[in-house]
Amino acid sequence: MKTVIKPAKSTSWSMRFADFKEITKVRLAVSVVFSSLAGYLLGADEISFVSLLLLAFGGYCMVGASNAYNQIIEKDLDALMKRTMNRPIPSGRMSVNQGMTIAVVLTVLGVVSLYFLNPKTAMFGAISIFLYTSVYTPLKTMTPLSVFVGAFPGAIPFMLGWVAASNEFGIEPGTLFMIQFFWQFPHFWALAWMLDDDYKKGGFKMLPTGKKDKGTALQIIMYTIWMMVISVVPVLGITGRLQLSIPAAVIIFIMGGVMLFFAFRLYEKRDNVSARKLMLASVTYITFMQVVYVLDKYIPALF
């Protein structure tokens, strides 16, 4: 009997863990934590590994809580879309009460963890959850402007790391915020382009013109250009302690140019293949841009 029961229990726990990862969107959460840690390294005079752990844990909890609240609110709409119908709540594997318990516990753990860093960090983390769940989420079925609203909580992580390290909000974290703010539009609209048919089943209005047309592609190009400009502004020496060497700025600008190339390809072809290439290029850009910033600060000889 024992040889039968143990695998069943193991399977049960593995399924619960898989559902936890799904409701917190583990890949997205990890990418957000990466951005926060990069911001911390840029803002820190001295690196504290305890602070890094608190930021990573608190950041994951805050993102996980936001995603859990989102999936609770959108459970009926998620059931209509192919890509989301197998999520824990719409599939019936997890109840709304269980999802809410996870969301509330993660919220408390996240706020407390970030508060141990400093109150400003906890405040921005709490603002991020509020904007994502209470403003962005309900607007998704009302207006394409929801993407603009959602870009605010989405841009907080890179900035949050600097605030966690310095306990200050000024031109430096503001610049980091703007970089990630403008980056989100080409990234998310490329994703929304690919998923437009599925989004429409759920009643979501995510593309700026409501269509996969030249108007949407043109806006993607414009926001990509703004992202490229803001990303290299620190090379001018006008962003306080946030500095960027000329070689690092050139590398980042070239990486942005790759994104811009794919944005123009999308404008030309207007197909899902081009949108996917742009989306992948955007993920590569945000990751390596942050890596270049950090390396430029700590190992300037590389540039």
PDB file of C-alpha atoms in Angstrom:
ATOM      1  CA  MET A   1       0.000   0.000   0.000  1.00  0.00           C
ATOM      2  CA  LYS A   2       2.814   2.416   0.868  1.00  0.00           C
ATOM      3  CA  THR A   3       4.344   2.125  -2.567  1.00  0.00           C
ATOM      4  CA  VAL A   4       1.021   3.285  -4.028  1.00  0.00           C
ATOM      5  CA  ILE A   5       0.251   6.141  -1.614  1.00  0.00           C
ATOM      6  CA  LYS A   6       3.653   7.862  -1.684  1.00  0.00           C
ATOM      7  CA  PRO A   7       3.718   8.532  -5.429  1.00  0.00           C
ATOM      8  CA  ALA A   8       0.151   9.867  -5.181  1.00  0.00           C
ATOM      9  CA  LYS A   9       1.144  12.297  -2.447  1.00  0.00           C
ATOM     10  CA  SER A  10       4.229  13.298  -4.381  1.00  0.00           C
ATOM     11  CA  THR A  11       2.131  13.931  -7.459  1.00  0.00           C
ATOM     12  CA  SER A  12      -0.370  15.946  -5.426  1.00  0.00           C
ATOM     13  CA  TRP A  13       2.310  18.221  -3.997  1.00  0.00           C
ATOM     14  CA  SER A  14       4.002  18.647  -7.359  1.00  0.00           C
ATOM     15  CA  MET A  15       0.658  19.667  -8.880  1.00  0.00           C
ATOM     16  CA  ARG A  16       0.041  22.170  -6.093  1.00  0.00           C
ATOM     17  CA  PHE A  17       3.494  23.615  -6.567  1.00  0.00           C
ATOM     18  CA  ALA A  18       2.898  23.817 -10.322  1.00  0.00           C
ATOM     19  CA  ASP A  19      -0.381  25.647  -9.667  1.00  0.00           C
ATOM     20  CA  PHE A  20       1.396  28.029  -7.279  1.00  0.00           C
ATOM     21  CA  LYS A  21       3.935  28.830  -9.977  1.00  0.00           C
ATOM     22  CA  GLU A  22       1.112  29.330 -12.471  1.00  0.00           C
ATOM     23  CA  ILE A  23      -0.970  31.664 -10.313  1.00  0.00           C
ATOM     24  CA  THR A  24       2.096  33.750  -9.412  1.00  0.00           C
ATOM     25  CA  LYS A  25       3.438  33.608 -12.999  1.00  0.00           C
ATOM     26  CA  VAL A  26       6.872  32.461 -11.931  1.00  0.00           C
ATOM     27  CA  ARG A  27       8.714  33.450 -15.133  1.00  0.00           C
ATOM     28  CA  LEU A  28       7.337  36.978 -15.056  1.00  0.00           C
ATOM     29  CA  ALA A  29       8.019  37.251 -11.333  1.00  0.00           C
ATOM     30  CA  VAL A  30      11.625  36.129 -11.748  1.00  0.00           C
ATOM     31  CA  SER A  31      12.201  38.658 -14.540  1.00  0.00           C
ATOM     32  CA  VAL A  32      10.790  41.399 -12.302  1.00  0.00           C
ATOM     33  CA  VAL A  33      13.064  40.333  -9.455  1.00  0.00           C
ATOM     34  CA  PHE A  34      16.018  40.448 -11.868  1.00  0.00           C
ATOM     35  CA  SER A  35      15.139  44.066 -12.757  1.00  0.00           C
ATOM     36  CA  SER A  36      14.858  44.990  -9.085  1.00  0.00           C
ATOM     37  CA  LEU A  37      18.225  43.453  -8.243  1.00  0.00           C
ATOM     38  CA  ALA A  38      19.830  45.288 -11.169  1.00  0.00           C
ATOM     39  CA  GLY A  39      18.392  48.555  -9.867  1.00  0.00           C
ATOM     40  CA  TYR A  40      19.704  47.757  -6.394  1.00  0.00           C
ATOM     41  CA  LEU A  41      23.224  47.119  -7.680  1.00  0.00           C
ATOM     42  CA  LEU A  42      23.150  50.418  -9.545  1.00  0.00           C
ATOM     43  CA  GLY A  43      21.994  52.373  -6.482  1.00  0.00           C
ATOM     44  CA  ALA A  44      24.088  50.683  -3.801  1.00  0.00           C
ATOM     45  CA  ASP A  45      27.294  52.156  -2.413  1.00  0.00           C
ATOM     46  CA  GLU A  46      27.861  48.927  -0.504  1.00  0.00           C
ATOM     47  CA  ILE A  47      26.167  45.648  -1.359  1.00  0.00           C
ATOM     48  CA  SER A  48      24.266  43.907   1.436  1.00  0.00           C
ATOM     49  CA  PHE A  49      23.364  40.291   0.679  1.00  0.00           C
ATOM     50  CA  VAL A  50      20.632  40.422   3.322  1.00  0.00           C
ATOM     51  CA  SER A  51      19.102  43.369   1.479  1.00  0.00           C
ATOM     52  CA  LEU A  52      19.393  41.509  -1.826  1.00  0.00           C
ATOM     53  CA  LEU A  53      17.555  38.523  -0.337  1.00  0.00           C
ATOM     54  CA  LEU A  54      14.828  40.727   1.151  1.00  0.00           C
ATOM     55  CA  LEU A  55      14.395  42.526  -2.158  1.00  0.00           C
ATOM     56  CA  ALA A  56      14.264  39.284  -4.144  1.00  0.00           C
ATOM     57  CA  PHE A  57      11.811  37.643  -1.754  1.00  0.00           C
ATOM     58  CA  GLY A  58       9.662  40.729  -1.303  1.00  0.00           C
ATOM     59  CA  GLY A  59       9.690  41.466  -5.013  1.00  0.00           C
ATOM     60  CA  TYR A  60       8.565  37.949  -5.898  1.00  0.00           C
ATOM     61  CA  CYS A  61       5.791  38.113  -3.303  1.00  0.00           C
ATOM     62  CA  MET A  62       4.504  41.440  -4.634  1.00  0.00           C
ATOM     63  CA  VAL A  63       4.469  40.283  -8.254  1.00  0.00           C
ATOM     64  CA  GLY A  64       2.983  36.939  -7.273  1.00  0.00           C
ATOM     65  CA  ALA A  65       0.249  38.658  -5.279  1.00  0.00           C
ATOM     66  CA  SER A  66      -0.606  40.972  -8.190  1.00  0.00           C
ATOM     67  CA  ASN A  67      -0.888  38.037 -10.567  1.00  0.00           C
ATOM     68  CA  ALA A  68      -2.992  36.039  -8.120  1.00  0.00           C
ATOM     69  CA  TYR A  69      -5.437  38.924  -7.629  1.00  0.00           C
ATOM     70  CA  ASN A  70      -5.561  39.360 -11.398  1.00  0.00           C
ATOM     71  CA  GLN A  71      -6.437  35.724 -12.006  1.00  0.00           C
ATOM     72  CA  ILE A  72      -9.145  35.840  -9.344  1.00  0.00           C
ATOM     73  CA  ILE A  73     -10.742  38.909 -10.917  1.00  0.00           C
ATOM     74  CA  GLU A  74     -10.488  37.546 -14.470  1.00  0.00           C
ATOM     75  CA  LYS A  75     -11.341  33.891 -13.740  1.00  0.00           C
ATOM     76  CA  ASP A  76     -14.501  33.925 -15.897  1.00  0.00           C
ATOM     77  CA  LEU A  77     -12.749  35.672 -18.786  1.00  0.00           C
ATOM     78  CA  ASP A  78      -9.721  33.389 -18.507  1.00  0.00           C
ATOM     79  CA  ALA A  79     -12.039  30.417 -19.017  1.00  0.00           C
ATOM     80  CA  LEU A  80     -12.924  31.791 -22.471  1.00  0.00           C
ATOM     81  CA  MET A  81      -9.372  32.010 -23.786  1.00  0.00           C
ATOM     82  CA  LYS A  82      -7.251  29.084 -24.950  1.00  0.00           C
ATOM     83  CA  ARG A  83      -4.023  30.322 -23.379  1.00  0.00           C
ATOM     84  CA  THR A  84      -5.578  30.879 -19.934  1.00  0.00           C
ATOM     85  CA  MET A  85      -8.402  28.347 -19.594  1.00  0.00           C
ATOM     86  CA  ASN A  86      -6.077  25.843 -17.915  1.00  0.00           C
ATOM     87  CA  ARG A  87      -5.003  28.238 -15.184  1.00  0.00           C
ATOM     88  CA  PRO A  88      -5.626  26.916 -11.647  1.00  0.00           C
ATOM     89  CA  ILE A  89      -8.845  28.831 -10.903  1.00  0.00           C
ATOM     90  CA  PRO A  90     -10.770  28.656 -14.214  1.00  0.00           C
ATOM     91  CA  SER A  91      -9.803  24.985 -14.564  1.00  0.00           C
ATOM     92  CA  GLY A  92     -11.236  24.231 -11.116  1.00  0.00           C
ATOM     93  CA  ARG A  93      -7.965  22.942  -9.616  1.00  0.00           C
ATOM     94  CA  MET A  94      -7.924  25.860  -7.168  1.00  0.00           C
ATOM     95  CA  SER A  95     -10.831  27.653  -5.504  1.00  0.00           C
ATOM     96  CA  VAL A  96     -11.218  31.420  -5.378  1.00  0.00           C
ATOM     97  CA  ASN A  97     -10.738  31.290  -1.596  1.00  0.00           C
ATOM     98  CA  GLN A  98      -7.483  29.403  -1.997  1.00  0.00           C
ATOM     99  CA  GLY A  99      -6.306  31.898  -4.587  1.00  0.00           C
ATOM    100  CA  MET A 100      -7.258  34.814  -2.350  1.00  0.00           C
ATOM    101  CA  THR A 101      -5.396  33.265   0.573  1.00  0.00           C
ATOM    102  CA  ILE A 102      -2.255  33.005  -1.552  1.00  0.00           C
ATOM    103  CA  ALA A 103      -2.669  36.609  -2.764  1.00  0.00           C
ATOM    104  CA  VAL A 104      -3.192  38.058   0.730  1.00  0.00           C
ATOM    105  CA  VAL A 105      -0.349  36.085   2.319  1.00  0.00           C
ATOM    106  CA  LEU A 106       2.039  37.131  -0.465  1.00  0.00           C
ATOM    107  CA  THR A 107       0.929  40.760  -0.108  1.00  0.00           C
ATOM    108  CA  VAL A 108       1.669  40.781   3.616  1.00  0.00           C
ATOM    109  CA  LEU A 109       4.989  38.974   3.229  1.00  0.00           C
ATOM    110  CA  GLY A 110       5.985  41.249   0.371  1.00  0.00           C
ATOM    111  CA  VAL A 111       5.162  44.523   2.105  1.00  0.00           C
ATOM    112  CA  VAL A 112       6.841  43.443   5.344  1.00  0.00           C
ATOM    113  CA  SER A 113       9.981  42.245   3.545  1.00  0.00           C
ATOM    114  CA  LEU A 114      10.302  45.473   1.574  1.00  0.00           C
ATOM    115  CA  TYR A 115       9.558  47.550   4.690  1.00  0.00           C
ATOM    116  CA  PHE A 116      12.599  46.002   6.361  1.00  0.00           C
ATOM    117  CA  LEU A 117      14.611  47.600   3.544  1.00  0.00           C
ATOM    118  CA  ASN A 118      12.937  50.983   3.971  1.00  0.00           C
ATOM    119  CA  PRO A 119       9.375  52.400   4.028  1.00  0.00           C
ATOM    120  CA  LYS A 120       9.669  53.985   0.556  1.00  0.00           C
ATOM    121  CA  THR A 121      10.371  50.606  -1.036  1.00  0.00           C
ATOM    122  CA  ALA A 122       7.354  49.062   0.685  1.00  0.00           C
ATOM    123  CA  MET A 123       5.194  52.010  -0.387  1.00  0.00           C
ATOM    124  CA  PHE A 124       6.144  51.683  -4.069  1.00  0.00           C
ATOM    125  CA  GLY A 125       5.592  47.936  -3.905  1.00  0.00           C
ATOM    126  CA  ALA A 126       2.114  48.443  -2.447  1.00  0.00           C
ATOM    127  CA  ILE A 127       1.319  51.087  -5.081  1.00  0.00           C
ATOM    128  CA  SER A 128       2.331  48.617  -7.770  1.00  0.00           C
ATOM    129  CA  ILE A 129      -0.122  45.992  -6.494  1.00  0.00           C
ATOM    130  CA  PHE A 130      -2.928  48.557  -6.211  1.00  0.00           C
ATOM    131  CA  LEU A 131      -2.459  49.960  -9.722  1.00  0.00           C
ATOM    132  CA  TYR A 132      -2.147  46.530 -11.312  1.00  0.00           C
ATOM    133  CA  THR A 133      -5.180  44.970  -9.663  1.00  0.00           C
ATOM    134  CA  SER A 134      -7.527  47.888  -9.049  1.00  0.00           C
ATOM    135  CA  VAL A 135      -6.904  50.069 -12.115  1.00  0.00           C
ATOM    136  CA  TYR A 136      -5.137  48.164 -14.905  1.00  0.00           C
ATOM    137  CA  THR A 137      -7.040  44.886 -14.591  1.00  0.00           C
ATOM    138  CA  PRO A 138     -10.605  46.293 -14.835  1.00  0.00           C
ATOM    139  CA  LEU A 139      -9.588  48.700 -17.615  1.00  0.00           C
ATOM    140  CA  LYS A 140      -8.421  45.851 -19.894  1.00  0.00           C
ATOM    141  CA  THR A 141     -11.981  45.186 -21.078  1.00  0.00           C
ATOM    142  CA  MET A 142     -12.839  48.879 -21.374  1.00  0.00           C
ATOM    143  CA  THR A 143     -10.099  50.673 -23.266  1.00  0.00           C
ATOM    144  CA  PRO A 144      -6.679  50.140 -24.897  1.00  0.00           C
ATOM    145  CA  LEU A 145      -5.453  52.868 -22.527  1.00  0.00           C
ATOM    146  CA  SER A 146      -5.208  50.090 -19.950  1.00  0.00           C
ATOM    147  CA  VAL A 147      -1.759  49.341 -21.373  1.00  0.00           C
ATOM    148  CA  PHE A 148      -0.665  52.901 -20.551  1.00  0.00           C
ATOM    149  CA  VAL A 149      -1.959  52.511 -16.997  1.00  0.00           C
ATOM    150  CA  GLY A 150      -0.392  49.067 -16.658  1.00  0.00           C
ATOM    151  CA  ALA A 151       2.967  50.446 -17.737  1.00  0.00           C
ATOM    152  CA  PHE A 152       3.221  52.340 -14.428  1.00  0.00           C
ATOM    153  CA  PRO A 153       3.302  49.325 -12.083  1.00  0.00           C
ATOM    154  CA  GLY A 154       5.289  47.466 -14.731  1.00  0.00           C
ATOM    155  CA  ALA A 155       7.992  50.145 -14.689  1.00  0.00           C
ATOM    156  CA  ILE A 156       8.409  50.202 -10.911  1.00  0.00           C
ATOM    157  CA  PRO A 157      10.769  47.192 -10.393  1.00  0.00           C
ATOM    158  CA  PHE A 158      13.939  48.678 -11.963  1.00  0.00           C
ATOM    159  CA  MET A 159      13.343  51.869  -9.987  1.00  0.00           C
ATOM    160  CA  LEU A 160      12.399  49.937  -6.840  1.00  0.00           C
ATOM    161  CA  GLY A 161      15.841  48.394  -6.592  1.00  0.00           C
ATOM    162  CA  TRP A 162      17.525  51.801  -6.537  1.00  0.00           C
ATOM    163  CA  VAL A 163      15.123  53.056  -3.849  1.00  0.00           C
ATOM    164  CA  ALA A 164      15.750  49.879  -1.828  1.00  0.00           C
ATOM    165  CA  ALA A 165      19.497  50.542  -1.921  1.00  0.00           C
ATOM    166  CA  SER A 166      19.471  54.305  -1.341  1.00  0.00           C
ATOM    167  CA  ASN A 167      16.176  55.070   0.435  1.00  0.00           C
ATOM    168  CA  GLU A 168      15.909  58.008  -1.963  1.00  0.00           C
ATOM    169  CA  PHE A 169      13.741  58.882  -4.931  1.00  0.00           C
ATOM    170  CA  GLY A 170      15.199  61.329  -7.423  1.00  0.00           C
ATOM    171  CA  ILE A 171      16.444  61.687 -10.972  1.00  0.00           C
ATOM    172  CA  GLU A 172      18.298  58.351 -10.876  1.00  0.00           C
ATOM    173  CA  PRO A 173      15.390  56.008 -10.044  1.00  0.00           C
ATOM    174  CA  GLY A 174      13.142  58.245 -12.120  1.00  0.00           C
ATOM    175  CA  THR A 175      15.331  57.577 -15.158  1.00  0.00           C
ATOM    176  CA  LEU A 176      15.285  53.828 -14.515  1.00  0.00           C
ATOM    177  CA  PHE A 177      11.505  54.050 -14.270  1.00  0.00           C
ATOM    178  CA  MET A 178      11.238  55.835 -17.616  1.00  0.00           C
ATOM    179  CA  ILE A 179      13.461  53.301 -19.394  1.00  0.00           C
ATOM    180  CA  GLN A 180      11.282  50.384 -18.352  1.00  0.00           C
ATOM    181  CA  PHE A 181       8.100  52.428 -18.853  1.00  0.00           C
ATOM    182  CA  PHE A 182       8.755  53.086 -22.551  1.00  0.00           C
ATOM    183  CA  TRP A 183      10.109  49.557 -23.098  1.00  0.00           C
ATOM    184  CA  GLN A 184       6.814  47.999 -22.081  1.00  0.00           C
ATOM    185  CA  PHE A 185       4.816  49.370 -25.008  1.00  0.00           C
ATOM    186  CA  PRO A 186       6.677  47.639 -27.868  1.00  0.00           C
ATOM    187  CA  HIS A 187       7.097  44.541 -25.718  1.00  0.00           C
ATOM    188  CA  PHE A 188       3.481  44.191 -24.678  1.00  0.00           C
ATOM    189  CA  TRP A 189       1.947  45.279 -27.979  1.00  0.00           C
ATOM    190  CA  ALA A 190       4.063  42.695 -29.800  1.00  0.00           C
ATOM    191  CA  LEU A 191       2.701  40.078 -27.407  1.00  0.00           C
ATOM    192  CA  ALA A 192      -0.846  41.421 -27.742  1.00  0.00           C
ATOM    193  CA  TRP A 193      -0.495  41.301 -31.539  1.00  0.00           C
ATOM    194  CA  MET A 194       0.273  37.586 -31.360  1.00  0.00           C
ATOM    195  CA  LEU A 195      -2.580  36.907 -28.921  1.00  0.00           C
ATOM    196  CA  ASP A 196      -5.131  39.323 -30.378  1.00  0.00           C
ATOM    197  CA  ASP A 197      -7.656  36.668 -31.418  1.00  0.00           C
ATOM    198  CA  ASP A 198      -7.525  35.044 -27.998  1.00  0.00           C
ATOM    199  CA  TYR A 199      -7.747  38.396 -26.204  1.00  0.00           C
ATOM    200  CA  LYS A 200     -10.881  39.247 -28.160  1.00  0.00           C
ATOM    201  CA  LYS A 201     -12.550  36.070 -26.891  1.00  0.00           C
ATOM    202  CA  GLY A 202     -12.135  37.437 -23.375  1.00  0.00           C
ATOM    203  CA  GLY A 203     -13.218  40.931 -24.366  1.00  0.00           C
ATOM    204  CA  PHE A 204      -9.801  42.473 -23.793  1.00  0.00           C
ATOM    205  CA  LYS A 205      -8.857  45.607 -25.734  1.00  0.00           C
ATOM    206  CA  MET A 206      -5.072  45.624 -25.756  1.00  0.00           C
ATOM    207  CA  LEU A 207      -3.880  47.009 -29.104  1.00  0.00           C
ATOM    208  CA  PRO A 208      -3.817  50.825 -29.327  1.00  0.00           C
ATOM    209  CA  THR A 209      -5.960  51.020 -32.470  1.00  0.00           C
ATOM    210  CA  GLY A 210      -7.892  47.859 -31.677  1.00  0.00           C
ATOM    211  CA  LYS A 211      -6.462  46.234 -34.810  1.00  0.00           C
ATOM    212  CA  LYS A 212      -3.306  44.581 -36.095  1.00  0.00           C
ATOM    213  CA  ASP A 213      -2.709  47.436 -38.515  1.00  0.00           C
ATOM    214  CA  LYS A 214      -0.116  50.026 -39.508  1.00  0.00           C
ATOM    215  CA  GLY A 215      -1.401  52.395 -36.838  1.00  0.00           C
ATOM    216  CA  THR A 216      -0.520  49.971 -34.071  1.00  0.00           C
ATOM    217  CA  ALA A 217       2.824  49.129 -35.694  1.00  0.00           C
ATOM    218  CA  LEU A 218       3.661  52.825 -36.039  1.00  0.00           C
ATOM    219  CA  GLN A 219       3.039  53.424 -32.339  1.00  0.00           C
ATOM    220  CA  ILE A 220       5.306  50.479 -31.540  1.00  0.00           C
ATOM    221  CA  ILE A 221       8.050  52.133 -33.608  1.00  0.00           C
ATOM    222  CA  MET A 222       7.607  55.484 -31.856  1.00  0.00           C
ATOM    223  CA  TYR A 223       7.763  54.010 -28.352  1.00  0.00           C
ATOM    224  CA  THR A 224      10.819  51.949 -29.315  1.00  0.00           C
ATOM    225  CA  ILE A 225      12.599  55.124 -30.402  1.00  0.00           C
ATOM    226  CA  TRP A 226      11.715  56.838 -27.114  1.00  0.00           C
ATOM    227  CA  MET A 227      13.014  53.798 -25.235  1.00  0.00           C
ATOM    228  CA  MET A 228      16.301  53.951 -27.126  1.00  0.00           C
ATOM    229  CA  VAL A 229      16.745  57.647 -26.332  1.00  0.00           C
ATOM    230  CA  ILE A 230      15.906  57.386 -22.630  1.00  0.00           C
ATOM    231  CA  SER A 231      18.126  54.329 -22.210  1.00  0.00           C
ATOM    232  CA  VAL A 232      21.267  56.284 -23.125  1.00  0.00           C
ATOM    233  CA  VAL A 233      20.433  59.632 -21.477  1.00  0.00           C
ATOM    234  CA  PRO A 234      22.736  58.885 -18.486  1.00  0.00           C
ATOM    235  CA  VAL A 235      25.738  59.144 -20.834  1.00  0.00           C
ATOM    236  CA  LEU A 236      25.118  62.914 -20.889  1.00  0.00           C
ATOM    237  CA  GLY A 237      25.925  63.207 -17.183  1.00  0.00           C
ATOM    238  CA  ILE A 238      22.582  64.789 -16.264  1.00  0.00           C
ATOM    239  CA  THR A 239      21.130  61.938 -14.216  1.00  0.00           C
ATOM    240  CA  GLY A 240      22.989  62.344 -10.923  1.00  0.00           C
ATOM    241  CA  ARG A 241      24.777  59.237  -9.679  1.00  0.00           C
ATOM    242  CA  LEU A 242      23.345  57.142 -12.512  1.00  0.00           C
ATOM    243  CA  GLN A 243      26.176  57.173 -15.030  1.00  0.00           C
ATOM    244  CA  LEU A 244      26.856  55.426 -18.333  1.00  0.00           C
ATOM    245  CA  SER A 245      30.088  55.323 -20.303  1.00  0.00           C
ATOM    246  CA  ILE A 246      30.146  56.108 -24.014  1.00  0.00           C
ATOM    247  CA  PRO A 247      31.022  52.527 -25.070  1.00  0.00           C
ATOM    248  CA  ALA A 248      28.215  51.127 -22.875  1.00  0.00           C
ATOM    249  CA  ALA A 249      25.779  53.675 -24.310  1.00  0.00           C
ATOM    250  CA  VAL A 250      26.766  52.657 -27.849  1.00  0.00           C
ATOM    251  CA  ILE A 251      26.166  48.980 -27.054  1.00  0.00           C
ATOM    252  CA  ILE A 252      22.757  49.709 -25.524  1.00  0.00           C
ATOM    253  CA  PHE A 253      21.792  51.926 -28.444  1.00  0.00           C
ATOM    254  CA  ILE A 254      22.749  49.195 -30.926  1.00  0.00           C
ATOM    255  CA  MET A 255      20.659  46.672 -28.978  1.00  0.00           C
ATOM    256  CA  GLY A 256      17.766  49.106 -29.142  1.00  0.00           C
ATOM    257  CA  GLY A 257      18.386  49.415 -32.869  1.00  0.00           C
ATOM    258  CA  VAL A 258      17.846  45.658 -33.199  1.00  0.00           C
ATOM    259  CA  MET A 259      14.458  46.081 -31.552  1.00  0.00           C
ATOM    260  CA  LEU A 260      13.699  48.975 -33.854  1.00  0.00           C
ATOM    261  CA  PHE A 261      14.589  46.842 -36.858  1.00  0.00           C
ATOM    262  CA  PHE A 262      12.044  44.222 -35.831  1.00  0.00           C
ATOM    263  CA  ALA A 263       9.493  46.956 -35.152  1.00  0.00           C
ATOM    264  CA  PHE A 264       9.881  48.174 -38.739  1.00  0.00           C
ATOM    265  CA  ARG A 265       9.578  44.578 -39.955  1.00  0.00           C
ATOM    266  CA  LEU A 266       6.286  44.319 -38.123  1.00  0.00           C
ATOM    267  CA  TYR A 267       5.142  47.575 -39.742  1.00  0.00           C
ATOM    268  CA  GLU A 268       6.066  46.140 -43.130  1.00  0.00           C
ATOM    269  CA  LYS A 269       4.689  42.599 -42.800  1.00  0.00           C
ATOM    270  CA  ARG A 270       2.049  42.908 -40.062  1.00  0.00           C
ATOM    271  CA  ASP A 271       2.119  39.206 -39.207  1.00  0.00           C
ATOM    272  CA  ASN A 272       2.465  37.135 -36.042  1.00  0.00           C
ATOM    273  CA  VAL A 273       5.923  35.878 -36.979  1.00  0.00           C
ATOM    274  CA  SER A 274       7.274  39.429 -37.031  1.00  0.00           C
ATOM    275  CA  ALA A 275       5.472  40.226 -33.766  1.00  0.00           C
ATOM    276  CA  ARG A 276       7.055  37.203 -32.106  1.00  0.00           C
ATOM    277  CA  LYS A 277      10.534  38.220 -33.246  1.00  0.00           C
ATOM    278  CA  LEU A 278       9.976  41.709 -31.837  1.00  0.00           C
ATOM    279  CA  MET A 279       8.716  40.297 -28.553  1.00  0.00           C
ATOM    280  CA  LEU A 280      11.773  38.052 -28.201  1.00  0.00           C
ATOM    281  CA  ALA A 281      14.067  40.946 -29.122  1.00  0.00           C
ATOM    282  CA  SER A 282      12.433  43.084 -26.434  1.00  0.00           C
ATOM    283  CA  VAL A 283      12.994  40.442 -23.742  1.00  0.00           C
ATOM    284  CA  THR A 284      16.632  40.157 -24.793  1.00  0.00           C
ATOM    285  CA  TYR A 285      16.995  43.934 -24.788  1.00  0.00           C
ATOM    286  CA  ILE A 286      15.664  44.607 -21.283  1.00  0.00           C
ATOM    287  CA  THR A 287      17.801  41.833 -19.805  1.00  0.00           C
ATOM    288  CA  PHE A 288      21.090  42.706 -21.452  1.00  0.00           C
ATOM    289  CA  MET A 289      20.541  46.459 -21.128  1.00  0.00           C
ATOM    290  CA  GLN A 290      20.366  46.035 -17.355  1.00  0.00           C
ATOM    291  CA  VAL A 291      23.410  43.755 -17.398  1.00  0.00           C
ATOM    292  CA  VAL A 292      25.394  46.355 -19.349  1.00  0.00           C
ATOM    293  CA  TYR A 293      24.414  49.091 -16.882  1.00  0.00           C
ATOM    294  CA  VAL A 294      25.580  46.995 -13.922  1.00  0.00           C
ATOM    295  CA  LEU A 295      28.816  45.859 -15.582  1.00  0.00           C
ATOM    296  CA  ASP A 296      29.558  49.424 -16.638  1.00  0.00           C
ATOM    297  CA  LYS A 297      29.410  50.488 -13.001  1.00  0.00           C
ATOM    298  CA  TYR A 298      31.327  47.623 -11.410  1.00  0.00           C
ATOM    299  CA  ILE A 299      33.712  46.551 -14.198  1.00  0.00           C
ATOM    300  CA  PRO A 300      34.262  49.732 -16.265  1.00  0.00           C
ATOM    301  CA  ALA A 301      37.347  48.186 -17.886  1.00  0.00           C
ATOM    302  CA  LEU A 302      35.003  46.019 -19.956  1.00  0.00           C
ATOM    303  CA  PHE A 303      33.789  49.094 -21.795  1.00  0.00           C
TER     304      PHE A 303
END
